[in-house]
Short mmCIF file of C-alpha atoms in Angstrom, two decimals:
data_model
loop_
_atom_site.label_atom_id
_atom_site.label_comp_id
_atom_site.label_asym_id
_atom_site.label_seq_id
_atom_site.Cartn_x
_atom_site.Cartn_y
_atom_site.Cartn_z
CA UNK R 1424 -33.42 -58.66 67.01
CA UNK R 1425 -35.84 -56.77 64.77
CA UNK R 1426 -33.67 -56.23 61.98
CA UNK R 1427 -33.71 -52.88 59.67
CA UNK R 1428 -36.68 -50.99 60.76
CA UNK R 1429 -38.38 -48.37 58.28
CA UNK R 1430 -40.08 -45.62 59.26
CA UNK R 1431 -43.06 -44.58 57.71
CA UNK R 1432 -44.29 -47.68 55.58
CA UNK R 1433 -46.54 -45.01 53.58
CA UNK R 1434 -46.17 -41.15 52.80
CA UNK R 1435 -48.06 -39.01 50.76
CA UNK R 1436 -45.97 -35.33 50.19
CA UNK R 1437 -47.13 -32.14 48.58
CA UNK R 1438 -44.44 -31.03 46.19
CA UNK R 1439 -41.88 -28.61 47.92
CA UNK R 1440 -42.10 -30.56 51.47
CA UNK R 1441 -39.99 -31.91 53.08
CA UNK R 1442 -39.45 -34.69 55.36
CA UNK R 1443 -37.44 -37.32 56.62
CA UNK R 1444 -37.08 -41.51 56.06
CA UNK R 1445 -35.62 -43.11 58.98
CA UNK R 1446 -34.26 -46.26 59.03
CA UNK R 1447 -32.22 -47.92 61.96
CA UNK R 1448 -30.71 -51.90 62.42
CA UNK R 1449 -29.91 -53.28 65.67
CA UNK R 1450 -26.91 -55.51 64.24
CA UNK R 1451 -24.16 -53.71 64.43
CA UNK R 1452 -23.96 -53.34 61.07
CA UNK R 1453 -21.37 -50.99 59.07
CA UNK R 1454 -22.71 -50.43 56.11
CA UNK R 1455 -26.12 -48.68 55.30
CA UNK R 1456 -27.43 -47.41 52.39
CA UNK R 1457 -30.88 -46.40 50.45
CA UNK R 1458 -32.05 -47.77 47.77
CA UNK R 1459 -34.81 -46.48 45.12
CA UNK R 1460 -37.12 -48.64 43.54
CA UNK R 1461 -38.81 -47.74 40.48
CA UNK R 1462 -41.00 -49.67 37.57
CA UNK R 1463 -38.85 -51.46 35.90
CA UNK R 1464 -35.58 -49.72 36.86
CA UNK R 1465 -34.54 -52.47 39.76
CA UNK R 1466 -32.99 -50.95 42.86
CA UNK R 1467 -30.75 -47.43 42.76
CA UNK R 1468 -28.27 -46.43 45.26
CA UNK R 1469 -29.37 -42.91 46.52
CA UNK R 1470 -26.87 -42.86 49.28
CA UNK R 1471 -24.37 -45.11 51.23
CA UNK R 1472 -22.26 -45.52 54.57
CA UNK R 1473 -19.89 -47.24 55.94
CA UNK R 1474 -19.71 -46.36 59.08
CA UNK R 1475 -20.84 -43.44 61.63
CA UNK R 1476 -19.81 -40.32 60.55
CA UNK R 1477 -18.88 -40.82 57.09
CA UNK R 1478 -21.05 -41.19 53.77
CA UNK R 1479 -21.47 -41.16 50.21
CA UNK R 1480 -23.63 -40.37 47.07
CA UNK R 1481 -24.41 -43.37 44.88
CA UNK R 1482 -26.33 -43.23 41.45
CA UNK R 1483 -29.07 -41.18 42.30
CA UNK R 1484 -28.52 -38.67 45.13
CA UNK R 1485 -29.65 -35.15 43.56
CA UNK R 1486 -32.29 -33.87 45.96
CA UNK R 1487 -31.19 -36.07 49.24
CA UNK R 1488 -29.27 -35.69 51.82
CA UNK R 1489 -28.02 -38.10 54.83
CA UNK R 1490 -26.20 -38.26 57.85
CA UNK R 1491 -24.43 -41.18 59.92
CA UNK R 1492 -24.56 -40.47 63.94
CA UNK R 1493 -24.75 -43.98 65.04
CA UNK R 1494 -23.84 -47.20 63.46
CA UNK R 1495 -27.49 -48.09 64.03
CA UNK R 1496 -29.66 -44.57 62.23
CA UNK R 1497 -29.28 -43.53 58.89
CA UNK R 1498 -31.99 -41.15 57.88
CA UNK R 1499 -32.48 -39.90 54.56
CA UNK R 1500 -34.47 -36.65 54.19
CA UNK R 1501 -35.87 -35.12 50.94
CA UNK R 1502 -35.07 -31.48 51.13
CA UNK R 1503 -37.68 -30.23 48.32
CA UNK R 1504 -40.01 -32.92 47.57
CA UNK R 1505 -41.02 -33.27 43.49
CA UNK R 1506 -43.42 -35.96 41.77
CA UNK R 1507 -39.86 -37.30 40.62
CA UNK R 1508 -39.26 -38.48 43.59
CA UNK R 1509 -42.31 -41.02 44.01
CA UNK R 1510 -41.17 -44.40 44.91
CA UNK R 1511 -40.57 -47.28 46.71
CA UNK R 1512 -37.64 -46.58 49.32
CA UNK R 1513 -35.80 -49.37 50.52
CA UNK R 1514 -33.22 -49.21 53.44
CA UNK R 1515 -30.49 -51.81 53.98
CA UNK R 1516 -27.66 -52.58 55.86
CA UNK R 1517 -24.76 -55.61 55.94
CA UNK R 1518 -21.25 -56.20 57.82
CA UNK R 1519 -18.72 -54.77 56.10
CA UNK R 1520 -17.07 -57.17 53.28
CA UNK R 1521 -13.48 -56.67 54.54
CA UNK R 1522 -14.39 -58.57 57.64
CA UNK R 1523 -13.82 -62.06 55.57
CA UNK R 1524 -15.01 -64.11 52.52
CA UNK R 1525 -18.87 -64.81 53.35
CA UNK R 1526 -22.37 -62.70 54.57
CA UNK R 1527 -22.31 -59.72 52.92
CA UNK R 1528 -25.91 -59.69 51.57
CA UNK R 1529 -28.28 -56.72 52.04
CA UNK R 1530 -30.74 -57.19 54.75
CA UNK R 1531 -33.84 -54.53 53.59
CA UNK R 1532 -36.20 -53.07 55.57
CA UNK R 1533 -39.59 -53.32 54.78
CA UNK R 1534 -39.78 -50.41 52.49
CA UNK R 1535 -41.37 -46.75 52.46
CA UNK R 1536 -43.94 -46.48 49.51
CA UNK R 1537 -43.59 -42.59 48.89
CA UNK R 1538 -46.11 -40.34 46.98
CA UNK R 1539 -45.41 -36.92 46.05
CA UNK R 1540 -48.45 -35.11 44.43
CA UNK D 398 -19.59 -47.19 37.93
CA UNK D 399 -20.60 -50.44 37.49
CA UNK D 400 -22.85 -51.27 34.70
CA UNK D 401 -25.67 -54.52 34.93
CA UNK D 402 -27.88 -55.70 32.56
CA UNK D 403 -30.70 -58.58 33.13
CA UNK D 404 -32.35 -60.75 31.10
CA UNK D 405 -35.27 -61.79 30.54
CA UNK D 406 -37.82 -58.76 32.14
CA UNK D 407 -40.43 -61.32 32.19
CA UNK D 408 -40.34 -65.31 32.63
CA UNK D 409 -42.60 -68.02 32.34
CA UNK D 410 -42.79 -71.42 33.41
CA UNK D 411 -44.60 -74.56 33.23
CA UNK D 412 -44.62 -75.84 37.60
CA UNK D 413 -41.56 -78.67 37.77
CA UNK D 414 -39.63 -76.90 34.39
CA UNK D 415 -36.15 -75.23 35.07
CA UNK D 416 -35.75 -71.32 35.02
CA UNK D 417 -32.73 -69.28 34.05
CA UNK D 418 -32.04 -66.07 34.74
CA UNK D 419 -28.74 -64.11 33.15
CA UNK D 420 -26.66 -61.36 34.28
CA UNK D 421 -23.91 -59.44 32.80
CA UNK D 422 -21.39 -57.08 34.57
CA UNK D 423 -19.42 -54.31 32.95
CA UNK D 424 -16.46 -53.96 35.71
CA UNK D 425 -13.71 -56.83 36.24
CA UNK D 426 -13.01 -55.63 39.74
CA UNK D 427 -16.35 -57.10 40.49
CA UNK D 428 -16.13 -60.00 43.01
CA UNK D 429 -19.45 -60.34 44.81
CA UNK D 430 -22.55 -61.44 43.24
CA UNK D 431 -25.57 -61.75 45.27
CA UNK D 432 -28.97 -62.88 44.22
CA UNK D 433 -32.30 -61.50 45.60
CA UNK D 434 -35.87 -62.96 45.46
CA UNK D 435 -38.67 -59.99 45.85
CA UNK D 436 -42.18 -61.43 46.49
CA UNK D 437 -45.31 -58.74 45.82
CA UNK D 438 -45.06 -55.63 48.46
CA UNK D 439 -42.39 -57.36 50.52
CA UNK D 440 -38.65 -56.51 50.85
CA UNK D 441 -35.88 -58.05 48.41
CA UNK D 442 -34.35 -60.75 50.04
CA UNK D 443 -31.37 -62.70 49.70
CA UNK D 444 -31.66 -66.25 48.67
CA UNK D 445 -27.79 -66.90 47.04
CA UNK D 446 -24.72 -65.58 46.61
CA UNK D 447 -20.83 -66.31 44.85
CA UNK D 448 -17.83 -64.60 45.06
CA UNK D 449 -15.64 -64.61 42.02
CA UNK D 450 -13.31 -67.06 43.45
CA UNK D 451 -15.77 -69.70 42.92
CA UNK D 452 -17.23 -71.12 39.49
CA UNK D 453 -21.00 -72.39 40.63
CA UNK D 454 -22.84 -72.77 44.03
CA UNK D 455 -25.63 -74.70 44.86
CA UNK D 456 -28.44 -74.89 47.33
CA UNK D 457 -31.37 -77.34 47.23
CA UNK D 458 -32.92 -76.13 44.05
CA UNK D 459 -31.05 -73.05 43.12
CA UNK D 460 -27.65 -72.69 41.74
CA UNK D 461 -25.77 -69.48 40.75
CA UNK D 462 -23.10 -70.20 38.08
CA UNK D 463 -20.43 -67.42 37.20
CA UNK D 464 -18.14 -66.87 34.11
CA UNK D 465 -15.69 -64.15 34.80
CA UNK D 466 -14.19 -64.67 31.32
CA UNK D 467 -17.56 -63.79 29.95
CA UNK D 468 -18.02 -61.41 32.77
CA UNK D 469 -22.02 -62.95 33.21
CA UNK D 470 -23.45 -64.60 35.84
CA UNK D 471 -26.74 -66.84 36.01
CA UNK D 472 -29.16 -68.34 38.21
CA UNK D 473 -31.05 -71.45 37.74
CA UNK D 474 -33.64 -72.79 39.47
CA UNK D 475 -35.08 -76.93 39.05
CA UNK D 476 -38.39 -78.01 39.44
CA UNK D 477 -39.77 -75.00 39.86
CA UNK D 478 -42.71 -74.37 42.16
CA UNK D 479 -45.73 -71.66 42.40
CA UNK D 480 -43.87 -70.29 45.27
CA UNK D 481 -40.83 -69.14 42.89
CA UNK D 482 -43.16 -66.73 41.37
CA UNK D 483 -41.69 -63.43 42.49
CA UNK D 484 -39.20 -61.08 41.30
CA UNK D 485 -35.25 -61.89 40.75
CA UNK D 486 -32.18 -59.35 40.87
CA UNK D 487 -28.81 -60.16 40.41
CA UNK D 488 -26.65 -57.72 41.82
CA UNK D 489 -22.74 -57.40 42.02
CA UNK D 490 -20.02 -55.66 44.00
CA UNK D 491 -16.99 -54.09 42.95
CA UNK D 492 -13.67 -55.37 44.89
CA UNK D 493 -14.32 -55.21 48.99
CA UNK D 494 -16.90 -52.47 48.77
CA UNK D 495 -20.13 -53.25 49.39
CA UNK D 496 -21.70 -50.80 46.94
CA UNK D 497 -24.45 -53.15 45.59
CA UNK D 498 -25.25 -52.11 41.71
CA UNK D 499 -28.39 -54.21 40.68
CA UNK D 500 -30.18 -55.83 37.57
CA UNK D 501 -33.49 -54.45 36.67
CA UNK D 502 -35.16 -57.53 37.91
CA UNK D 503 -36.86 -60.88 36.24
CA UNK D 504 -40.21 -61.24 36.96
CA UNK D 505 -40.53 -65.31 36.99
CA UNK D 506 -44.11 -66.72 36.73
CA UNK D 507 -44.59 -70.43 37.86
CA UNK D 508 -48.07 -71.72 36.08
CA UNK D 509 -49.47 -74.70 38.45
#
């Protein structure tokens, strides 16, 4: 049981690029989402599922786009990377809170520190 | 959307003193409140949580306490320890969504 697994743990981007964060959990989780983290700004919600084949923006999702195939993947590729975009990205997933009245805390992957120059 | 505010940014503590860290929510439909601890360069991870049903929850040395009223939640931690030093979020969830909104984070300094 490995968890959420991140994919890269490090990027460095010239602006305009684009590429792809992938992030997959192997339990059977519903819900995924990504997560910025910036100085001082805690954790924002770029994106979120709740299950394969459906998503939805969160606080932050200008210049991101995702897409739910599986109940385990949920990538999250920059289209047109800018400096704006340098962070910390943090993937995580949880059972859906409807199943019953306890475990809905994140579990994160390990994080993808991003650098767009 | 949901609206959180932390406070303190910063914390310091003498080893074996108590810390408290305070969180306020904007939305009533709010009914999850989970607490994360996030050590240097690692992943936020969960270390308590309370769901608006209940008024306080306690394990070993940490307690979350919640006033819906008030709509502000708090975590407290006893006897605090150099291995507390990381930093906290508070986070809440609006009613059977899991749409996490979070604090901005308490960064909690235990001096030996």
């Amino acid at each position: 049981n490995a968890g959420v697994t991140q994919t890269p743990k490090f990027q460095v981007l010239k602006t305009g690029q684009s590429m792809t964060l992938q992030c997959a959990q192997d339990m059977n989780h519903e819900y995924m989402s990504w997560y910025r983290q910036d100085p001082g700004m805690g954790l924002r919600l770029i994106h979120y599922s709740v299950g394969a084949g459906i998503t939805d923006q969160g606080e932050v999702p200008n210049g991101y786009n995702v897409s739910r195939s599986t109940t385990e993947d949920f990538p999250l590729r920059l289209l047109s990377a800018a400096p704006s975009q340098t962070s910390v990205y943090f993937c995580a997933s949880s059972p859906l809170m409807t199943r019953g009245p306890s475990g809905y805390g994140y579990t994160f992957g390990s994080g993808t520190r991003l650098t767009v120059v | 959307g949901e609206n959180v505010e932390q406070h303190p940014s910063t914390l310091s503590v003498q080893e074996g003193d108590s810390a408290v860290i305070k969180c306020t929510y904007s939305d009533s439909a709010s009914n999850y409140f989970p607490w994360y601890k996030q050590e240097l360069g690692k992943r936020p991870q969960l270390i308590i949580d309370i769901r608006s049903n209940v008024g306080e929850k306690k394990d070993q040395r940490i307690a979350v306490t919640l006033n819906k009223t008030a709509k502000h939640f708090s975590l407290h931690i006893t006897e605090t320890q150099p291995e507390d030093s990381a930093v906290y979020f508070c986070a809440c969830s609006i009613y059977n969504f899991n749409k996490f909104y979070f604090g901005s984070g308490t960064k909690l300094n235990v001096k030996p």
